[in-house]
Amino acid sequence: MHVPDGFLNVSTSIATGVVSIGVVGYALRRVRAEMTEAAAPLAGLTAAFVFAVQMLNFPVGIGTSGHLMGGALAAALVGPWMAVIVVAVVLAVQALLFADGGITALGSNVLLIGIVTVAVGYAVSRLVVAALPRRALSAAPAAAIGALISVPAAALVFVGLYAVGGATELPLDRLAQYMLGWHTLIGVGEAVITGLTVAAVAATRPDLVHLARGARRTLVVTAPDGTTSTVTSSRSEDVRPATPRVGRRTAAIALVVSLALAGIVSGFASANPDGLEYVAESLGFIDEAQDSAVAGGPLSDYGLRGIDNPYLSTGLAGVIGVLVVVGLGILIARLSLRASDPDPDPEVERIDSSV
Amino acid sequence: MGAGHSHGTGSVSDGLFVHRHTVVHRLPAETKLVSLVVFVLVVVSTPREQVWAFGAFAVVLAVVVALARLRPGLVLRRMVIEVPFLVFALLLPFVALGERIDLGPVSVSAPGLLGAFNIVAKGTLGVVAAIVLSATTRPRDLVLGLQRLRVPTLLVTIISFMIRYLDVIVDDMRRMRVAREARGFEARHIGHIPVLARSAGALFVRSYERGERVYLAMVSRGFNGALPMLRARVTVAADWAGAAVLPATAGVIAVVAHSLGDLTAVTLGS
Amino acid sequence: MAESPADPALRVSGLAFAYPDGHQALFGIDLSVDAGERVAVLGPNGAGKTTFLLHLNGILGTAAGSDSVGEVRIGGTLVERRTVADIRRRVGFVFQDPDDQLFMPTVRDDVAFGPANFGLRGDELDARVDEALAAVDMSKFADRAPHHLSFGQRRRVAIATVLATDCDLLVLDEPTSNLDPQSRRELIAIVEALPVTTLVVTHDLPFAMRLCPRSVILDGGRIVADGVTGDLLTDPALLARHRLELPEGFDPERLRSAPRVQAG
């Protein structure tokens, strides 16, 4: 899938080069901040691994074999930023040491194979892993699905690049069809290999699978009377800070201001039509407007039905609206917090071993 | 990505380097890198209608290959990498839009034909240029060259480690394959993929753990975050001048090609 | 840190350590090594030898924030977070796998890595590198890449990388493992000629007998024997108790009467 020199014109090559340099530069800073000095040897060794595993022949039958691209796999194992660097390094070494992939096309190749594959693969994997049980092995199917989507996504971006900077006029929809079809097939292979490899790592060293960071082990606890129970472990990263990020005072002030605006000031709001209504009236399509499904509801049109005083009606509707939104927001936040921490009360962190 | 690289004997970490004593080999890596990038950019920006220009580029590049005393067979063999995009180029005349012309029994798109030539010519010249670079430059010197081109030290160090341990990791992988085959396993059909994936997983764990041990060794020798800069001899203006000959010649050809192209456009009144 | 000349090169007191997963590896180690001594650390696999060694330059231990108690003093200086940078200059650690230690593009770069981290530059650095390479007889290979060297050559360069830091205590982890007999002989000659205090973890009992007048046996995270090597190796009950075995045909009794080599 390496783009050679001459496929895309000079300006596109330079543009993708600039984008790639920017993203890789940012990734370097993130990785350095996270792992400090250990980043260099770990990234170097991971890059050597990706290069080596790209050499593996995976048989797909009838005498043909497929190869791994590795973007989604790298992201699942070492995280997105390190993965971007690792794949970029592999591509650069391939271009400079092995004449594999055009030197001027390096920017495009890093963008497609390094950045898009990693970004899409990681994003999809994270979404999937959030929906699965919090065990280390869940990272495997999540990584597989991420890999599956990542390859056609990169192919799509390639079609986009070609549309902008390709040399020959091609029917773009035909090109897109062909590229998508072929690369979806490749994506399937990539998914299978990625998933199985992540599973293999998660089985022995789950701590080395970045995607499995949220996983928790279950531990057996024996009570003094001999009964056993299983609990899910927690780690110190799970403990929420004592002070919330938004201080209570700030939240209270925000709530009061919202209520005041909605309850009092709103009564004095202009009755003139808003931008859309005005244009609709002037151009004569205001009559096309249909009532919303809740048009007959108790709070419709920013008023409380049954109360005749317009200020009171609007004001009360406003107050109720603010309270409903705030309440819903708190509910959603609580639910999502619970989803990322199965035990709201941090359980025992050390188990006394009776050795 | 193209088929895996098989290098038989000789270490992977050496890349395509072929040891010779030539003027091309002696040039500092950064001058060669810049020279070849500029050359390829010039080639890519040349209008494809000026078919003769690409012949001229090829001649110039062939002179460099000869100067570097690289065997043509070596260059041709490495050009096999091109094959996947040659397939794309072959399809182009049949799928492209634009006016059709008859090529014997088949009707192909004229722009498509030109486009195919465009890809083949530029891609091939690019590959040969890259082969010249890798065959005449030691990987270590290439890394040094990158450092002198102000690539961030962290990135240079990562590349350096990768090259250093490429052999070790590929060796690990080969040994795993030998161990599998010694137990009668040969990967032949799709059902064998899980076994290979398990090896891949084990390879990752080994590689990462080695990375951790390397870090420990670095720390034991006083590493505290300041990455080491490699030392090299000074690059002089003469070196840059020598390396500039190739892209300069190409530039002349390109300028002629561009003006001829404009001339043709003006003459045809299009 | 004022150290009296009588400070031992290494003093370990009451060292105990457990891994993060709770498994305790060291159960109280006391060891004192004087300047110039060469001491072999023997013991079965899993006894905690490498874990013990990693405490000597602060990779494990209180300096690293591990679950450890006890003290390690190098030449009188306590190993703690504050002193760890200096300790690493003074303790030269040669790991078992030379590939883990030779991570730079050429031999010269690797040997220069240590002293460069400790502040050497320019001609002084070059001189130190040349000296260290000469000590291991690898001067001709200074500009080679490590993957072009044989295993034995890589072992020797690994030793050079720590010699170059001008260390006070040399720690070798299984220096003769996987060496062919000729390389092993060359390595013994090199270590014999080094004047620095040396601690060697080894399974190679003849090597211990030949080079180290004193040996300790580490088993189950404790030092269970400490004495003259010849005495230890001629005590079959002791050897059997700690799963140590003499190689076929090796008779320590014969060597006891041979002249012993002392460092310094």
Short mmCIF file of C-alpha atoms in Angstrom, two decimals, chain C residues 69-164:
data_model
loop_
_atom_site.label_atom_id
_atom_site.label_comp_id
_atom_site.label_asym_id
_atom_site.label_seq_id
_atom_site.Cartn_x
_atom_site.Cartn_y
_atom_site.Cartn_z
CA VAL C 69 14.55 -2.41 53.76
CA GLY C 70 18.21 -2.43 54.64
CA GLU C 71 21.25 -0.54 53.46
CA VAL C 72 23.66 -0.74 50.60
CA ARG C 73 26.85 1.28 50.89
CA ILE C 74 29.32 1.64 48.05
CA GLY C 75 32.66 2.75 49.43
CA GLY C 76 30.88 4.19 52.43
CA THR C 77 28.25 6.09 50.44
CA LEU C 78 24.68 5.05 51.10
CA VAL C 79 22.71 4.17 47.97
CA GLU C 80 19.69 6.46 47.98
CA ARG C 81 17.85 8.71 45.57
CA ARG C 82 20.16 11.61 46.25
CA THR C 83 23.35 9.69 45.55
CA VAL C 84 22.15 7.33 42.85
CA ALA C 85 23.72 9.22 39.92
CA ASP C 86 27.16 9.06 41.49
CA ILE C 87 26.66 5.45 42.56
CA ARG C 88 25.97 4.48 38.95
CA ARG C 89 29.30 5.91 37.93
CA ARG C 90 31.05 3.94 40.62
CA VAL C 91 29.30 0.61 40.09
CA GLY C 92 29.85 -0.96 36.68
CA PHE C 93 27.13 -3.46 35.92
CA VAL C 94 27.61 -5.98 33.11
CA PHE C 95 24.29 -7.70 32.33
CA GLN C 96 23.93 -11.21 31.12
CA ASP C 97 22.85 -10.37 27.56
CA PRO C 98 25.39 -8.12 25.85
CA ASP C 99 22.79 -7.16 23.25
CA ASP C 100 20.90 -5.33 25.99
CA GLN C 101 23.95 -3.24 26.74
CA LEU C 102 25.28 -2.47 23.28
CA PHE C 103 22.56 -0.21 21.98
CA MET C 104 24.54 2.40 20.10
CA PRO C 105 25.40 2.23 16.38
CA THR C 106 29.11 1.49 16.88
CA VAL C 107 31.38 0.03 19.54
CA ARG C 108 33.04 3.35 20.12
CA ASP C 109 29.67 5.07 20.66
CA ASP C 110 28.70 2.42 23.23
CA VAL C 111 31.90 2.65 25.20
CA ALA C 112 31.69 6.43 25.15
CA PHE C 113 28.08 6.46 26.34
CA GLY C 114 28.84 5.93 30.04
CA PRO C 115 31.69 8.43 30.51
CA ALA C 116 29.88 10.99 28.33
CA ASN C 117 26.93 10.81 30.72
CA PHE C 118 29.30 11.52 33.57
CA GLY C 119 30.69 14.63 31.96
CA LEU C 120 33.68 13.60 29.86
CA ARG C 121 34.15 15.30 26.51
CA GLY C 122 36.55 15.62 23.62
CA ASP C 123 40.07 14.25 23.90
CA GLU C 124 39.63 13.08 27.47
CA LEU C 125 36.63 11.02 26.39
CA ASP C 126 38.48 9.55 23.41
CA ALA C 127 41.41 8.59 25.62
CA ARG C 128 39.12 6.87 28.12
CA VAL C 129 37.39 4.96 25.31
CA ASP C 130 40.69 3.81 23.82
CA GLU C 131 41.93 2.71 27.25
CA ALA C 132 38.80 0.66 27.95
CA LEU C 133 38.86 -1.00 24.53
CA ALA C 134 42.52 -1.87 24.96
CA ALA C 135 41.82 -3.47 28.33
CA VAL C 136 39.44 -5.94 26.65
CA ASP C 137 41.54 -6.29 23.51
CA MET C 138 38.88 -4.87 21.18
CA SER C 139 40.67 -1.75 19.95
CA LYS C 140 40.55 -2.90 16.33
CA PHE C 141 36.76 -3.08 16.41
CA ALA C 142 36.05 0.44 17.56
CA ASP C 143 34.14 1.48 14.46
CA ARG C 144 32.21 -1.74 13.92
CA ALA C 145 28.51 -2.09 14.51
CA PRO C 146 27.68 -4.43 17.40
CA HIS C 147 25.64 -6.80 15.25
CA HIS C 148 28.77 -7.50 13.23
CA LEU C 149 30.58 -8.91 16.26
CA SER C 150 30.55 -12.42 17.58
CA PHE C 151 28.90 -13.14 20.90
CA GLY C 152 32.19 -13.35 22.75
CA GLN C 153 33.35 -10.09 21.23
CA ARG C 154 30.12 -8.42 22.29
CA ARG C 155 30.64 -9.70 25.84
CA ARG C 156 34.05 -8.09 25.92
CA VAL C 157 32.78 -4.79 24.57
CA ALA C 158 30.06 -4.85 27.21
CA ILE C 159 32.76 -5.05 29.86
CA ALA C 160 34.59 -2.18 28.20
CA THR C 161 31.47 -0.02 28.37
CA VAL C 162 31.55 -0.13 32.17
CA LEU C 163 35.32 -0.02 32.52
CA ALA C 164 35.22 3.29 30.68
#
